[in-house]
Amino acid sequence: MAYCSVEQAREAGCTGTDGEVAAWISAATERITSYTQQLFEPTPLVVVVDVAPDGTCLLPRRVRTVSSVTPVVDYADAPSLPSSAWRVTSSDVLGSVDAVLLRWGGYNDLIAGAESYNGGWRRLWDQWGLEQARITGEFGYAEVPLLVTQACALLAADIQSKAKPSDADAVQAPGLDVDDEGNNVRIENDAETTTPVPPSASTGSTQVDALLVGYLNRGHSLIGGI
């Protein structure tokens, strides 16, 4: 997953081979994800979220689709709920929020406690005293916004220009090795990751921060996924 192309990064000032430029783009993409706490491409995720008393589960990212909702309970494996038992709202629709609304209805006469004559899934939620739900789906923007693409290209060039032959800078730009003269000797593209990217107060560039300020999502943190 990358938020700009090699050509766009070169136009912003990145230099080197295609592989090296791709690695700077990867580092910039990770910083943007960390700073905004958003996903700017459709991305499969599994998240665990709190369930409000009214059955609302606020989601940590813009949601596109939800494929399964499963209660998180300690005493037994709970069944995945049918789509009739919940509905999804998305901030992709102006004025709406990213959430799964439980206690919406539905029943299953083969599941003890969720029978139609016993109040259905809504009654079973109450019996469980549910506090969390595991939600699997696809999250993120339909496509990378123009400002994010511009920010990624600028940030890739900025990260490269600030690279120094020191341990501190090696930590800031993962996958980068430099020799005593500051020349790049190894760059790896580590775009594939299975761990959450922790929040960051800045991308490291005030110019890029300004471009991204409209996309900040500080309300929630990612529990599972990338």
Short mmCIF file of C-alpha atoms in Angstrom, two decimals:
data_model
loop_
_atom_site.label_atom_id
_atom_site.label_comp_id
_atom_site.label_asym_id
_atom_site.label_seq_id
_atom_site.Cartn_x
_atom_site.Cartn_y
_atom_site.Cartn_z
CA MET A 1 0.00 0.00 0.00
CA ALA A 2 1.46 3.36 -1.04
CA TYR A 3 -0.15 6.77 -1.21
CA CYS A 4 1.81 8.08 -4.20
CA SER A 5 3.69 6.75 -7.20
CA VAL A 6 7.43 6.61 -7.78
CA GLU A 7 7.05 9.26 -10.48
CA GLN A 8 5.18 11.60 -8.11
CA ALA A 9 7.85 11.17 -5.44
CA ARG A 10 10.59 11.92 -7.99
CA GLU A 11 8.76 15.10 -9.02
CA ALA A 12 8.75 16.13 -5.34
CA GLY A 13 12.52 15.64 -5.10
CA CYS A 14 13.15 11.96 -4.35
CA THR A 15 16.19 10.42 -6.04
CA GLY A 16 17.67 6.95 -6.48
CA THR A 17 16.55 3.72 -8.07
CA ASP A 18 12.87 2.83 -8.32
CA GLY A 19 13.32 0.43 -5.41
CA GLU A 20 14.94 3.10 -3.25
CA VAL A 21 12.26 5.66 -4.06
CA ALA A 22 9.57 3.05 -3.32
CA ALA A 23 11.13 2.51 0.10
CA TRP A 24 10.99 6.24 0.89
CA ILE A 25 7.36 6.22 -0.22
CA SER A 26 6.71 3.28 2.12
CA ALA A 27 8.28 5.16 5.03
CA ALA A 28 6.22 8.25 4.19
CA THR A 29 3.02 6.20 3.91
CA GLU A 30 3.64 4.68 7.34
CA ARG A 31 4.21 8.11 8.88
CA ILE A 32 1.04 9.46 7.31
CA THR A 33 -0.95 6.51 8.66
CA SER A 34 0.57 7.06 12.09
CA TYR A 35 -0.15 10.80 12.04
CA THR A 36 -3.69 10.72 10.66
CA GLN A 37 -4.80 7.34 12.08
CA GLN A 38 -6.64 6.86 8.80
CA LEU A 39 -6.47 4.38 5.93
CA PHE A 40 -6.56 5.95 2.50
CA GLU A 41 -7.12 2.76 0.51
CA PRO A 42 -9.66 -0.04 1.06
CA THR A 43 -8.01 -2.34 3.62
CA PRO A 44 -9.27 -5.58 5.25
CA LEU A 45 -9.21 -5.29 9.05
CA VAL A 46 -10.40 -7.00 12.20
CA VAL A 47 -11.19 -4.59 15.03
CA VAL A 48 -12.39 -5.07 18.59
CA VAL A 49 -14.60 -2.23 19.76
CA ASP A 50 -16.61 -1.28 22.83
CA VAL A 51 -20.37 -1.72 22.77
CA ALA A 52 -22.34 1.21 24.17
CA PRO A 53 -25.44 0.56 26.29
CA ASP A 54 -27.66 1.31 23.30
CA GLY A 55 -25.75 -1.22 21.15
CA THR A 56 -23.69 1.30 19.18
CA CYS A 57 -20.14 0.23 18.23
CA LEU A 58 -18.12 3.22 17.07
CA LEU A 59 -15.45 2.11 14.58
CA PRO A 60 -11.86 3.39 14.52
CA ARG A 61 -11.65 3.97 10.76
CA ARG A 62 -13.90 4.82 7.84
CA VAL A 63 -15.84 1.62 7.23
CA ARG A 64 -16.73 0.36 3.77
CA THR A 65 -18.25 -3.05 4.42
CA VAL A 66 -18.69 -5.39 7.39
CA SER A 67 -18.58 -9.14 6.83
CA SER A 68 -18.98 -10.43 10.39
CA VAL A 69 -19.84 -9.28 13.91
CA THR A 70 -18.95 -11.58 16.80
CA PRO A 71 -19.48 -10.95 20.53
CA VAL A 72 -16.34 -10.97 22.67
CA VAL A 73 -17.22 -13.13 25.68
CA ASP A 74 -15.01 -15.04 28.13
CA TYR A 75 -17.11 -18.04 28.97
CA ALA A 76 -17.83 -19.52 25.54
CA ASP A 77 -17.41 -19.07 21.81
CA ALA A 78 -20.25 -16.83 20.71
CA PRO A 79 -21.82 -17.25 17.27
CA SER A 80 -21.23 -14.72 14.52
CA LEU A 81 -24.36 -12.61 14.21
CA PRO A 82 -26.40 -12.60 10.99
CA SER A 83 -26.62 -9.35 9.06
CA SER A 84 -30.24 -8.98 10.17
CA ALA A 85 -29.00 -8.41 13.75
CA TRP A 86 -26.99 -5.28 12.96
CA ARG A 87 -26.58 -2.46 10.46
CA VAL A 88 -23.64 -0.32 9.39
CA THR A 89 -23.29 3.44 9.03
CA SER A 90 -20.26 5.08 7.38
CA SER A 91 -18.70 8.55 7.35
CA ASP A 92 -18.47 8.02 3.60
CA VAL A 93 -22.02 9.40 3.73
CA LEU A 94 -22.06 13.09 4.69
CA GLY A 95 -23.41 13.58 8.22
CA SER A 96 -23.01 9.94 9.23
CA VAL A 97 -20.49 8.22 11.51
CA ASP A 98 -18.57 4.96 11.27
CA ALA A 99 -20.44 2.50 13.44
CA VAL A 100 -22.11 -0.88 13.72
CA LEU A 101 -25.52 -0.68 15.37
CA LEU A 102 -26.41 -3.80 17.32
CA ARG A 103 -29.72 -4.83 18.88
CA TRP A 104 -31.19 -4.06 15.50
CA GLY A 105 -33.37 -7.14 15.27
CA GLY A 106 -33.37 -10.63 13.84
CA TYR A 107 -33.53 -14.03 15.47
CA ASN A 108 -32.43 -17.65 15.11
CA ASP A 109 -34.64 -20.38 16.53
CA LEU A 110 -31.63 -22.76 16.51
CA ILE A 111 -29.58 -20.56 18.89
CA ALA A 112 -30.53 -20.75 22.56
CA GLY A 113 -31.57 -17.31 23.74
CA ALA A 114 -31.91 -15.86 20.24
CA GLU A 115 -35.23 -17.51 19.36
CA SER A 116 -38.00 -15.44 17.84
CA TYR A 117 -40.27 -16.12 20.83
CA ASN A 118 -37.50 -15.14 23.27
CA GLY A 119 -36.67 -11.68 21.95
CA GLY A 120 -34.20 -12.72 19.26
CA TRP A 121 -30.63 -11.47 19.02
CA ARG A 122 -31.48 -8.29 20.90
CA ARG A 123 -32.48 -10.27 23.98
CA LEU A 124 -29.37 -12.45 23.71
CA TRP A 125 -27.13 -9.37 23.71
CA ASP A 126 -28.77 -8.32 26.99
CA GLN A 127 -28.26 -11.77 28.50
CA TRP A 128 -24.57 -11.73 27.59
CA GLY A 129 -24.09 -8.30 29.12
CA LEU A 130 -21.90 -7.65 26.12
CA GLU A 131 -19.16 -5.03 26.41
CA GLN A 132 -17.12 -5.65 23.24
CA ALA A 133 -17.57 -7.00 19.72
CA ARG A 134 -15.11 -8.26 17.11
CA ILE A 135 -15.86 -6.78 13.71
CA THR A 136 -14.37 -7.95 10.42
CA GLY A 137 -14.66 -5.84 7.31
CA GLU A 138 -13.07 -3.47 4.85
CA PHE A 139 -12.02 -0.03 6.03
CA GLY A 140 -10.53 3.08 4.44
CA TYR A 141 -11.18 5.60 1.69
CA ALA A 142 -12.31 4.41 -1.74
CA GLU A 143 -9.23 6.07 -3.24
CA VAL A 144 -6.30 8.15 -2.03
CA PRO A 145 -7.29 11.85 -1.77
CA LEU A 146 -5.24 14.27 -3.87
CA LEU A 147 -3.85 16.11 -0.83
CA VAL A 148 -2.71 12.82 0.71
CA THR A 149 -0.94 11.86 -2.52
CA GLN A 150 0.81 15.23 -2.58
CA ALA A 151 1.70 14.93 1.10
CA CYS A 152 3.16 11.45 0.61
CA ALA A 153 5.37 12.55 -2.29
CA LEU A 154 6.65 15.58 -0.38
CA LEU A 155 7.23 13.55 2.76
CA ALA A 156 9.14 10.83 0.91
CA ALA A 157 11.52 13.48 -0.43
CA ASP A 158 11.75 15.14 2.99
CA ILE A 159 12.62 11.88 4.77
CA GLN A 160 15.32 11.17 2.20
CA SER A 161 16.81 14.66 2.47
CA LYS A 162 17.03 14.40 6.25
CA ALA A 163 18.69 10.98 6.27
CA LYS A 164 21.91 11.03 8.31
CA PRO A 165 24.45 8.33 9.21
CA SER A 166 23.22 8.05 12.79
CA ASP A 167 21.24 5.58 14.85
CA ALA A 168 18.51 8.15 15.50
CA ASP A 169 17.82 8.68 11.82
CA ALA A 170 17.98 4.96 11.12
CA VAL A 171 15.10 4.55 13.57
CA GLN A 172 13.13 7.36 11.92
CA ALA A 173 13.52 5.76 8.49
CA PRO A 174 13.15 1.98 8.97
CA GLY A 175 14.93 -0.13 6.38
CA LEU A 176 17.63 2.48 5.77
CA ASP A 177 21.37 1.79 6.10
CA VAL A 178 23.99 4.46 5.42
CA ASP A 179 27.76 4.40 5.25
CA ASP A 180 30.15 6.83 6.99
CA GLU A 181 29.62 9.41 4.24
CA GLY A 182 25.84 9.26 4.45
CA ASN A 183 25.32 7.23 1.29
CA ASN A 184 22.38 4.85 1.16
CA VAL A 185 23.61 1.28 1.00
CA ARG A 186 20.40 -0.62 1.71
CA ILE A 187 16.74 0.29 1.49
CA GLU A 188 13.97 -2.22 1.97
CA ASN A 189 10.33 -1.75 1.15
CA ASP A 190 8.52 -3.01 4.24
CA ALA A 191 5.01 -2.00 3.29
CA GLU A 192 3.48 -5.29 4.46
CA THR A 193 2.87 -5.28 8.19
CA THR A 194 0.40 -6.96 10.52
CA THR A 195 0.79 -4.70 13.56
CA PRO A 196 -1.01 -1.42 14.31
CA VAL A 197 0.85 1.80 13.54
CA PRO A 198 1.04 3.85 16.78
CA PRO A 199 -0.22 7.47 16.78
CA SER A 200 2.29 10.23 16.06
CA ALA A 201 2.12 13.95 16.89
CA SER A 202 3.72 14.88 13.56
CA THR A 203 4.93 13.43 10.28
CA GLY A 204 8.22 15.24 10.81
CA SER A 205 7.34 17.91 8.24
CA THR A 206 5.24 20.94 9.15
CA GLN A 207 4.34 21.39 5.48
CA VAL A 208 3.00 17.83 5.26
CA ASP A 209 1.24 18.17 8.62
CA ALA A 210 -0.62 21.20 7.26
CA LEU A 211 -1.73 19.28 4.17
CA LEU A 212 -3.07 16.41 6.29
CA VAL A 213 -4.75 18.33 9.11
CA GLY A 214 -8.19 17.86 7.56
CA TYR A 215 -7.80 14.08 7.68
CA LEU A 216 -6.83 13.65 11.34
CA ASN A 217 -8.71 10.95 13.21
CA ARG A 218 -7.90 11.15 16.91
CA GLY A 219 -11.15 9.73 18.23
CA HIS A 220 -10.20 6.05 18.21
CA SER A 221 -7.20 3.77 18.05
CA LEU A 222 -6.70 0.70 15.92
CA ILE A 223 -7.00 -2.60 17.78
CA GLY A 224 -6.30 -5.15 15.07
CA GLY A 225 -5.27 -5.11 11.44
CA ILE A 226 -2.44 -3.21 9.85
#
